Tab-separated table of C-alpha atoms in Angstrom:
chain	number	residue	atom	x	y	z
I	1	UNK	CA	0.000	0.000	0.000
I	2	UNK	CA	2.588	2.695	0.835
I	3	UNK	CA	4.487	1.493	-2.442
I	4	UNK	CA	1.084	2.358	-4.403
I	5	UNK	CA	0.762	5.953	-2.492
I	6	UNK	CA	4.216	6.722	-3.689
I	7	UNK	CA	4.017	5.451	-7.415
I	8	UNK	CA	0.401	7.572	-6.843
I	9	UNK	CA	1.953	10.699	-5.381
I	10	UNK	CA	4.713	10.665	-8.393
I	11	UNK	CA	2.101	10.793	-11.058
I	12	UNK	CA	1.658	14.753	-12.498
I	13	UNK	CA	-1.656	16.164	-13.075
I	14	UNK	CA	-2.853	16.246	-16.410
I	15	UNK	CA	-1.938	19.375	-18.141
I	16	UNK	CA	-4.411	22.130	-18.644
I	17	UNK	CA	-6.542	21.906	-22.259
I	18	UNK	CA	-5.551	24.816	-24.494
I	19	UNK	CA	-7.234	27.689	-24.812
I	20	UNK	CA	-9.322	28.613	-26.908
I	21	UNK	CA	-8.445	31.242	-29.312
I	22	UNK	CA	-10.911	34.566	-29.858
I	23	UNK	CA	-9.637	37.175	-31.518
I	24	UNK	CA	-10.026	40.211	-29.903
I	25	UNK	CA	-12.318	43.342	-31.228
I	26	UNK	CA	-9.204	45.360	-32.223
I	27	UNK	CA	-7.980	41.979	-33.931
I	28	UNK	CA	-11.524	41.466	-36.304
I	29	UNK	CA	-11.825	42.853	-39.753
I	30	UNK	CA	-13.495	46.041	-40.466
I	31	UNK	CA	-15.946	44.375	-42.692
I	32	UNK	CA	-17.136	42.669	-39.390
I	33	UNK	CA	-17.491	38.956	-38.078
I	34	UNK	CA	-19.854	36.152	-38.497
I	35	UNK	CA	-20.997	35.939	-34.352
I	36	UNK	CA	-20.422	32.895	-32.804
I	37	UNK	CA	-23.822	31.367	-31.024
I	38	UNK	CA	-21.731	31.487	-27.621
I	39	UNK	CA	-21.337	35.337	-28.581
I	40	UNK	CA	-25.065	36.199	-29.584
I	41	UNK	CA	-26.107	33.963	-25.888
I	42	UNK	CA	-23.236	36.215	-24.036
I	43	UNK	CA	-25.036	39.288	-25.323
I	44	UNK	CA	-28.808	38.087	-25.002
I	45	UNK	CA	-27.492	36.869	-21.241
I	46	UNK	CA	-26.096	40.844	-21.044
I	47	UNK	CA	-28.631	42.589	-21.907
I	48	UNK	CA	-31.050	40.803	-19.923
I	49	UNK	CA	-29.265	41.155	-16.406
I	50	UNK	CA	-28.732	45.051	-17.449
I	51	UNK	CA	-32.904	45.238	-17.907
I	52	UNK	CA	-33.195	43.616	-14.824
I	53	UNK	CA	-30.556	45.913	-13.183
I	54	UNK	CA	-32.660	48.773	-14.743
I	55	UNK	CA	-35.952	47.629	-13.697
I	56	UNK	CA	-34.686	47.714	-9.988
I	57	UNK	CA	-33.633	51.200	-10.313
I	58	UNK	CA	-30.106	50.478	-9.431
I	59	UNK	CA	-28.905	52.570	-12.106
I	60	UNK	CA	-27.703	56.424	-10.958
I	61	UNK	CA	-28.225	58.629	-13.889
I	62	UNK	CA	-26.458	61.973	-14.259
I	63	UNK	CA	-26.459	63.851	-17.544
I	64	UNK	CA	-22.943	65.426	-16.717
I	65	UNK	CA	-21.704	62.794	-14.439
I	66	UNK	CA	-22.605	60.137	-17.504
I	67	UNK	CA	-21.024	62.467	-20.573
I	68	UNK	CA	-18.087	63.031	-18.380
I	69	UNK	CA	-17.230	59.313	-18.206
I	70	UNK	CA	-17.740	58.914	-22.346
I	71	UNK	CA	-14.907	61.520	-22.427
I	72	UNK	CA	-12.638	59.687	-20.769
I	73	UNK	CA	-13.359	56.568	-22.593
I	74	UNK	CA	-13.258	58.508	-25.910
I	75	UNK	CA	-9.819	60.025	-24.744
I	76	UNK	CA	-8.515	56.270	-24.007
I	77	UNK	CA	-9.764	55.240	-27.155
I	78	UNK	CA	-8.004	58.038	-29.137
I	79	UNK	CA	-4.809	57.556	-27.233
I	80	UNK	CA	-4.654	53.924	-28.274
I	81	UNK	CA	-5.603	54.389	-31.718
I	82	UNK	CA	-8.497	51.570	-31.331
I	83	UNK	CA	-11.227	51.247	-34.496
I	84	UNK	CA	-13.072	48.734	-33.520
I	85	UNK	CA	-15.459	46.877	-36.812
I	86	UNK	CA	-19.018	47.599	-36.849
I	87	UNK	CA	-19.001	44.193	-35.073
I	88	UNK	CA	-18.103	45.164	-31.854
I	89	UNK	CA	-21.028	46.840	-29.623
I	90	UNK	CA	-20.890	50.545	-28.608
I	91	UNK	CA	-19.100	50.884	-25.172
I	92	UNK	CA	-21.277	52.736	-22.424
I	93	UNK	CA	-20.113	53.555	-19.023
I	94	UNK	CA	-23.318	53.178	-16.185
I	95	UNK	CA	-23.252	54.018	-12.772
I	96	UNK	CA	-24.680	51.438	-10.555
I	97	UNK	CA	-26.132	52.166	-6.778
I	98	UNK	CA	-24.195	49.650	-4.936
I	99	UNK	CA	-22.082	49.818	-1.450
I	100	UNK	CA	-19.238	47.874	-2.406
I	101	UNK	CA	-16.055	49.125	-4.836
I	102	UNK	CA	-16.236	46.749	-8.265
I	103	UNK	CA	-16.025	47.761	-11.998
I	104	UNK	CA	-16.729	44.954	-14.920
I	105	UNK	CA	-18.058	45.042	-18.113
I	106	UNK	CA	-20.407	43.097	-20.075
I	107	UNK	CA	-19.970	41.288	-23.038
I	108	UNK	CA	-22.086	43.730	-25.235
I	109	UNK	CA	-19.527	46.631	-24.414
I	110	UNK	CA	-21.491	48.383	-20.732
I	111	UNK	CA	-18.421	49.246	-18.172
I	112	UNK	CA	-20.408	49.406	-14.927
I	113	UNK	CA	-18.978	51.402	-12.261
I	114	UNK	CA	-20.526	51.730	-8.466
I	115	UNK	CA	-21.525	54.685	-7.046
I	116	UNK	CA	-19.190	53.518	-3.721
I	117	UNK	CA	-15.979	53.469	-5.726
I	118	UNK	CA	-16.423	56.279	-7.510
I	119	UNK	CA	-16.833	57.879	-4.383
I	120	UNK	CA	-13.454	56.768	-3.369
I	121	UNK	CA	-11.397	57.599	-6.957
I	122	UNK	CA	-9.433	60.705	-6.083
I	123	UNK	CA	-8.713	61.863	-9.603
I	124	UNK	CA	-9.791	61.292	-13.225
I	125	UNK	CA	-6.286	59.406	-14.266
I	126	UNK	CA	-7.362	57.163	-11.451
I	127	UNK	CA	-10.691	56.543	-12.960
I	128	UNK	CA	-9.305	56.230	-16.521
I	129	UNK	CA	-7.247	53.413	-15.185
I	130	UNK	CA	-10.589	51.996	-13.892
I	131	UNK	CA	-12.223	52.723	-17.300
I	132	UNK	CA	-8.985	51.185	-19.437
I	133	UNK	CA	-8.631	48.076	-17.549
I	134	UNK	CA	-12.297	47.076	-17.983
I	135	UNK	CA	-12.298	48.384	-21.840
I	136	UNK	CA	-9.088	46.342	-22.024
I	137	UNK	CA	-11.396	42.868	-21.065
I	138	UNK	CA	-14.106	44.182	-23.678
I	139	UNK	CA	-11.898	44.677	-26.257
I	140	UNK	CA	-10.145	41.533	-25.803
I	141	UNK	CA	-13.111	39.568	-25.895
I	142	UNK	CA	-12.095	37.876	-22.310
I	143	UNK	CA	-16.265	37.287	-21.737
I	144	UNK	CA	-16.204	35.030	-24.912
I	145	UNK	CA	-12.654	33.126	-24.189
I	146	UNK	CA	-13.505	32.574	-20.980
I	147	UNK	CA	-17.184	31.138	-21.862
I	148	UNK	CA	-15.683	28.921	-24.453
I	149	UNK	CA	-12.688	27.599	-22.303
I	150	UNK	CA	-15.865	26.535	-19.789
I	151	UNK	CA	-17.121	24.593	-22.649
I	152	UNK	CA	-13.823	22.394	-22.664
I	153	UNK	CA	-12.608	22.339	-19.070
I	154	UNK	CA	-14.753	22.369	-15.476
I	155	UNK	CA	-11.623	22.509	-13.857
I	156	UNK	CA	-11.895	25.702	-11.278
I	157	UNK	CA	-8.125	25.645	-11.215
I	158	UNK	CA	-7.770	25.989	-14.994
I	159	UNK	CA	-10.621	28.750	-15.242
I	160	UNK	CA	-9.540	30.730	-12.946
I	161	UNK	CA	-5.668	30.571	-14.173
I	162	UNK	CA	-7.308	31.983	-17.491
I	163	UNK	CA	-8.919	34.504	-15.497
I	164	UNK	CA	-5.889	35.906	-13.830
I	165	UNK	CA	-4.240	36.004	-17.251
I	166	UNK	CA	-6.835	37.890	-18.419
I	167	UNK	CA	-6.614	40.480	-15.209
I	168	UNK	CA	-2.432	40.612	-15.686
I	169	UNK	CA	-3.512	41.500	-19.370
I	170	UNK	CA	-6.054	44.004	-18.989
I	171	UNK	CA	-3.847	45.915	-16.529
I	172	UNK	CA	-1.004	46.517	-18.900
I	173	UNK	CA	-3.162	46.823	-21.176
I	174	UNK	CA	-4.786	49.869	-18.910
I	175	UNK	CA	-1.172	51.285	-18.015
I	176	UNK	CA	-0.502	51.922	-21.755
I	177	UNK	CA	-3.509	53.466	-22.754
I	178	UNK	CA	-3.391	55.883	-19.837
I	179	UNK	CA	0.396	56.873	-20.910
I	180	UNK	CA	-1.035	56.870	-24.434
I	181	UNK	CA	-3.739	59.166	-23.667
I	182	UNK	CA	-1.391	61.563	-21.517
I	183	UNK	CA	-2.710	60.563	-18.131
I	184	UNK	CA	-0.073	59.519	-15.232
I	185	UNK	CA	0.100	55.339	-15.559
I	186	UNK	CA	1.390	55.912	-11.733
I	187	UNK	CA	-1.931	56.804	-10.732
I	188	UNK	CA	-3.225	52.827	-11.898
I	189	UNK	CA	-1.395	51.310	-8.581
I	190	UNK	CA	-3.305	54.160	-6.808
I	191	UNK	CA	-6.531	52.892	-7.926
I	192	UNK	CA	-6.327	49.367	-7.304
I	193	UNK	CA	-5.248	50.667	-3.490
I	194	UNK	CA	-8.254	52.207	-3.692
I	195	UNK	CA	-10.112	49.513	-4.928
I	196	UNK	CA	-8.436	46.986	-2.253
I	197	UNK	CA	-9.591	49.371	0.461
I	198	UNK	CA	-12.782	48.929	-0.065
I	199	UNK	CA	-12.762	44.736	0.071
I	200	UNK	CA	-13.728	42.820	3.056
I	201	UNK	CA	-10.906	40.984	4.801
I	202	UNK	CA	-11.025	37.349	3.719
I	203	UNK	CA	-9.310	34.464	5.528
I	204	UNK	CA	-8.139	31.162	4.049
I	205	UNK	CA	-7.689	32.915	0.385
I	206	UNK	CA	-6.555	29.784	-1.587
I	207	UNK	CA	-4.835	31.473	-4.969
I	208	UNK	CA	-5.515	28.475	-7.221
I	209	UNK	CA	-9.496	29.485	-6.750
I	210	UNK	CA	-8.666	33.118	-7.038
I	211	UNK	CA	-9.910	35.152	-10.308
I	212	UNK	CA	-7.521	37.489	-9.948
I	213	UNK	CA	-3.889	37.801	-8.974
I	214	UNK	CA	-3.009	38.982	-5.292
I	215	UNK	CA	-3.437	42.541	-5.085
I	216	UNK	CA	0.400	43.386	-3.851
I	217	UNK	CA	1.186	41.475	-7.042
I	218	UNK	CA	-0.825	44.100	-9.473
I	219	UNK	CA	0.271	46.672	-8.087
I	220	UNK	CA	4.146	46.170	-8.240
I	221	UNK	CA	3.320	44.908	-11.722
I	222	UNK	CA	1.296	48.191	-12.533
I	223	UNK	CA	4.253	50.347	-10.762
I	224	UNK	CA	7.014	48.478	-13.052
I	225	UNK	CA	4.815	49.290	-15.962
I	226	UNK	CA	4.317	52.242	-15.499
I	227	UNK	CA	8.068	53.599	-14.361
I	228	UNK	CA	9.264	51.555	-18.058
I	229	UNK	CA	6.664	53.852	-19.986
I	230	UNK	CA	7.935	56.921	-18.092
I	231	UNK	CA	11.507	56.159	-18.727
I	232	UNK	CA	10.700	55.406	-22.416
I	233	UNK	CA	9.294	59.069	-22.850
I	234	UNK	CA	5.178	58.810	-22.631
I	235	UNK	CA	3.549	61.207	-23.475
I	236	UNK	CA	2.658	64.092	-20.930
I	237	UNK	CA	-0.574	65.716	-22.599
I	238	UNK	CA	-1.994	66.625	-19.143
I	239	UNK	CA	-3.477	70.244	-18.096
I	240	UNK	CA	0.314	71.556	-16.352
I	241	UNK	CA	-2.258	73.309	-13.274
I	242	UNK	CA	-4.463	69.881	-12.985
I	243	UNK	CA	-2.022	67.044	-13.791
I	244	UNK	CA	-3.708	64.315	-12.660
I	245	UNK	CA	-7.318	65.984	-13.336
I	246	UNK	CA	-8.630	65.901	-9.678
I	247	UNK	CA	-10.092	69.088	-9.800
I	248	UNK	CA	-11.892	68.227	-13.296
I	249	UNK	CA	-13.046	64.738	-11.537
I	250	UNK	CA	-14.237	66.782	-8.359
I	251	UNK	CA	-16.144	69.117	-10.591
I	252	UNK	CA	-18.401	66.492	-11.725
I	253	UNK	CA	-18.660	64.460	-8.376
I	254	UNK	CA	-20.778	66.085	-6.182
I	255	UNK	CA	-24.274	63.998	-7.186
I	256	UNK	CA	-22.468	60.763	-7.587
I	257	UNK	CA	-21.437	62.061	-3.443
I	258	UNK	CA	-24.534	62.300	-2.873
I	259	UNK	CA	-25.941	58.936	-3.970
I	260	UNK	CA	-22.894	57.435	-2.184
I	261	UNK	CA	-23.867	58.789	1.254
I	262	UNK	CA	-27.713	57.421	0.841
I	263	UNK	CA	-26.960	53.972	-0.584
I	264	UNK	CA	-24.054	53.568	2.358
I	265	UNK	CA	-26.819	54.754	5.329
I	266	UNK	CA	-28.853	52.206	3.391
I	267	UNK	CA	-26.190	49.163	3.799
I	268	UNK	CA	-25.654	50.689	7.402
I	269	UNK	CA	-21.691	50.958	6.043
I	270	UNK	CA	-21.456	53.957	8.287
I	271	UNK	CA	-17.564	54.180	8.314
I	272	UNK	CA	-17.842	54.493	4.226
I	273	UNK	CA	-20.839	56.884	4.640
I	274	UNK	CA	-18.757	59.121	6.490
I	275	UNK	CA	-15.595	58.850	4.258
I	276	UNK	CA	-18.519	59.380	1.294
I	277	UNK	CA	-19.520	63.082	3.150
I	278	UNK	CA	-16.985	64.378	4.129
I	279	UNK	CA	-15.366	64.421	0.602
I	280	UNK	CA	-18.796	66.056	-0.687
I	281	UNK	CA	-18.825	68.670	1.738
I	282	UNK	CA	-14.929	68.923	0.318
I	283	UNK	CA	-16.311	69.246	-3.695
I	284	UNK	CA	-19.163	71.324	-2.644
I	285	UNK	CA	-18.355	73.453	0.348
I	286	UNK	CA	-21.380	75.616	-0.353
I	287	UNK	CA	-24.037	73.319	-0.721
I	288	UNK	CA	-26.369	72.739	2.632
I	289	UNK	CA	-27.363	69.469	1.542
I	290	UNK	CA	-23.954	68.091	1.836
I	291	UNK	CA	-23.810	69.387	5.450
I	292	UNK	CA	-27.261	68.249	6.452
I	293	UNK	CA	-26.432	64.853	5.421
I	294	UNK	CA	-22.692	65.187	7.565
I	295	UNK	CA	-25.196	65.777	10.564
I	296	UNK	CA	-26.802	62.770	9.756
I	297	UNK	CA	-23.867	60.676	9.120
I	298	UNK	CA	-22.243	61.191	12.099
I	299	UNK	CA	-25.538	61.315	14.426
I	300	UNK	CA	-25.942	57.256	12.792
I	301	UNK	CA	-22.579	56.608	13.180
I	302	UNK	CA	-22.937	57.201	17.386
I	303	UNK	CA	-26.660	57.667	18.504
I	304	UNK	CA	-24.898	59.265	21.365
I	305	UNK	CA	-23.678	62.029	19.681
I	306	UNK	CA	-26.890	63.051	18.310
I	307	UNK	CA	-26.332	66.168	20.934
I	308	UNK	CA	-22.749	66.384	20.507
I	309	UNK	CA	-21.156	69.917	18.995
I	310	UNK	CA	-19.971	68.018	15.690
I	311	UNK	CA	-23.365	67.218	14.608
I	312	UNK	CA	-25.523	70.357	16.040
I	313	UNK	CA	-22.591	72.139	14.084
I	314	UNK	CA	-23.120	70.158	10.956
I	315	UNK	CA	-26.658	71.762	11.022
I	316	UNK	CA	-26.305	74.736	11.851
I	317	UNK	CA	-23.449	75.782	9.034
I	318	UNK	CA	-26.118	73.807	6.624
I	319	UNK	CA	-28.520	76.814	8.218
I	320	UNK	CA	-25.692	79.272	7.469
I	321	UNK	CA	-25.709	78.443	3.882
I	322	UNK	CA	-29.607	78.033	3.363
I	323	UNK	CA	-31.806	79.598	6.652
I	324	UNK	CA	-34.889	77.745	4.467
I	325	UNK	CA	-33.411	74.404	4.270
I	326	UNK	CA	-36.609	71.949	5.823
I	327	UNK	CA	-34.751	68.974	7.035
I	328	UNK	CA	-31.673	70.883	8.913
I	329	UNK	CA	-34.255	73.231	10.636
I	330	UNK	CA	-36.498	70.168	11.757
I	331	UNK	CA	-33.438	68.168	13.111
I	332	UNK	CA	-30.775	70.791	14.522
I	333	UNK	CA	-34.551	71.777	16.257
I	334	UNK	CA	-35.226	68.537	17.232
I	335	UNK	CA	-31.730	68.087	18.591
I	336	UNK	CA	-31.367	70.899	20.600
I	337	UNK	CA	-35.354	69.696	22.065
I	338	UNK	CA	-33.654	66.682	22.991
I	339	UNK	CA	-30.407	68.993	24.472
I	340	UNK	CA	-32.844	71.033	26.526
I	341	UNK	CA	-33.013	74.249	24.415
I	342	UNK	CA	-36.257	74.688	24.480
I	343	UNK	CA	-36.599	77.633	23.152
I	344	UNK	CA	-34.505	77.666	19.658
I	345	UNK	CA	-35.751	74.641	19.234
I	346	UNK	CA	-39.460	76.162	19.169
I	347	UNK	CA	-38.348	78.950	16.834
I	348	UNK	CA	-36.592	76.327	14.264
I	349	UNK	CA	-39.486	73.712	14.621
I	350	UNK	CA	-42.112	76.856	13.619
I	351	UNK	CA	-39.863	78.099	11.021
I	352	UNK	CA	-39.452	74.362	9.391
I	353	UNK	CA	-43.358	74.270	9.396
I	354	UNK	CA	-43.663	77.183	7.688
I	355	UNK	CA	-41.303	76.255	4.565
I	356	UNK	CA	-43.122	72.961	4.785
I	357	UNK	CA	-46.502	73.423	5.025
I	358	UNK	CA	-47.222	69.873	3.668
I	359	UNK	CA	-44.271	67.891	5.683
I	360	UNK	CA	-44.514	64.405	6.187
I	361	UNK	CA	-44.332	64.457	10.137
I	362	UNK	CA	-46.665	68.090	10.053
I	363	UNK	CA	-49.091	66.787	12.872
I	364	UNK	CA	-46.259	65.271	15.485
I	365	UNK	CA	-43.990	68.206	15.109
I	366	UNK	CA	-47.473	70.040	16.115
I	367	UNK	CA	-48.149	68.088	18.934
I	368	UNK	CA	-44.559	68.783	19.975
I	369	UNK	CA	-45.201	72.630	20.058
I	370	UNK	CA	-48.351	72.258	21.763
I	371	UNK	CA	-46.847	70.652	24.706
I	372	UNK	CA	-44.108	73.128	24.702
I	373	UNK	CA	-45.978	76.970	24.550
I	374	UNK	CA	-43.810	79.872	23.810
I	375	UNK	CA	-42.157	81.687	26.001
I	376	UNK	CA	-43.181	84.344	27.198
């Protein structure tokens, strides 16, 4: 028996099957391609999941937000030099509602994005590295290899070696069409830290089942990449005052903020909610909306500090900016209620009846006053 363990222990796994080629949008004639049936099912499968995804309104829609992010996949495009054939599908960037950081694409050419980690990109070469590294998967067709090299193997450990190719692949791929376009390839290893922040600690990670390489991994490959374009003269197209184009990514980010801070309060990811307001109230320092919802933030983050200075103060600079805004009146009044100020509170509660004569909670805040008379 131990001499048939041995012989048994000796004997190598069978290799891998090969896999299968696709050639990738960039590589198919301009005349177009006959579509594979796995390719027309990929597509049908897509744009099924994305009506579903629609119907559930978990899609955040932003005129300027939305045309912003075409840019910067136009400007990729350009830098590389891609035509893709009248084949290939039209890639759209959407914006899902989601609290967790993730970008993919589909296999009929929609990059999704989450509202949570675009609240977390500080600059727009960071989000063109996000944008390039899942147009790099589309245009390679890695959907479509990937399918067909399920067709041939159900071996998780072969599958997901493909997969991590296909990762290590899309991330030069990303690198060099940033440098292409003029952005700073640096800024890709800044993203995926980013991105990594965002991920839930796992234990008992086994690599062989992992789709995508170790994050320390990417990111020294990224950084190597990225110093051997720089030393090979990329080009540096960038604005000289906004280099990395965080001030042209903050301009646009204020909604997608705002989104961010109600879908995290909805997850109860309080931690990220905060992180989520306090760069809104950074983009838009003049917007009382932003400050009402820092109130809130922090008043769910520690019920105890409902009466604490950071969140009355929260309120009352939302006040400074709008005297008329409904929801900071009725809680910086209910607050200071609950703090024993009786008598501001009064005056805010009557003033945030009065600019909303049809509010929701119109009756109970009236009760409240009745119990309470003015002062005389």
């Amino acid at each position: 028996m131990v001499g048939a363990f041995a012989v048994a222990a000796c004997v190598s796994p069978p290799p891998p099957p090969p896999v299968p080629e696709v050639a990738g949008w960039d590589a198919v004639p301009g005349t177009g391609e006959a579509e594979a049936r796995s390719e027309i099912a990929l597509r049908e499968r897509s744009d099924a999941a994305h009506a579903k995804v629609a119907e559930a309104d978990l899609l955040f829609v932003d005129a300027r937000l939305d045309a912003y992010l075409v840019s910067v996949v136009g400007r990729l495009e350009a830098g590389a030099g891609l035509s893709l054939p009248e084949a290939a599908p039209s890639v759209a960037p959407f914006v899902l509602r989601a609290p967790f950081r993730n970008a993919f694409v589909d296999a009929a050419g929609r990059i999704y994005l989450t509202t949570s980690l675009l609240a977390a990109l500080e600059n727009e070469a960071q989000l063109a590295g996000l944008l390039g590294h899942e147009l790099a998967h589309f245009v390679a067709r890695d959907d479509s290899r990937e399918d067909a090299y399920r067709a041939v193997t159900t071996s998780t450990v072969h599958r997901m070696t493909l997969s991590r190719d296909s990762e290590r692949a899309a991330d030069a791929r990303a690198v060099a069409w940033m440098s292409a376009a003029g952005y700073d390839a640096r800024e890709m290893a800044a993203m995926l830290h980013r991105l990594q922040e965002g991920e839930p600690m796992r234990g008992g990670v086994v690599l062989a089942w992992e789709s995508h390489p170790a994050m320390p991994e990417r990111v020294r490959e990224v950084r190597a990449l990225a110093a051997s374009l720089e030393r090979a003269g990329a080009a540096e197209e960038a604005d000289a005052a906004d280099p990395r184009g965080r001030r042209a990514y903050e301009s646009v980010l204020a909604p997608v903020l705002r989104e961010a801070v109600d879908v995290e309060l909805g997850a109860n990811r309080l931690d990220a909610a905060w992180e989520a307001v306090e760069r809104w109230t950074a983009v838009a320092p003049a917007s009382a909306d932003a400050f009402h919802a820092k109130g809130c933030v922090a008043a769910r983050r520690d019920d105890a500090r409902r009466a604490a200075p950071a969140v009355s103060e929260a309120w009352e600079h939302a006040l400074e900016l709008d005297p008329s805004h409904p929801d900071a009146l009725r809680d910086l009044g209910l607050a200071l209620r609950r703090a024993g100020d009786a008598e501001r509170a009064r005056e805010l509660l009557v003033r945030y009846l009065e600019v909303a004569p049809e509010a929701f909670d119109r009756k109970l805040i009236e009760r409240l006053l009745e119990r309470e008379p003015a002062a005389r």
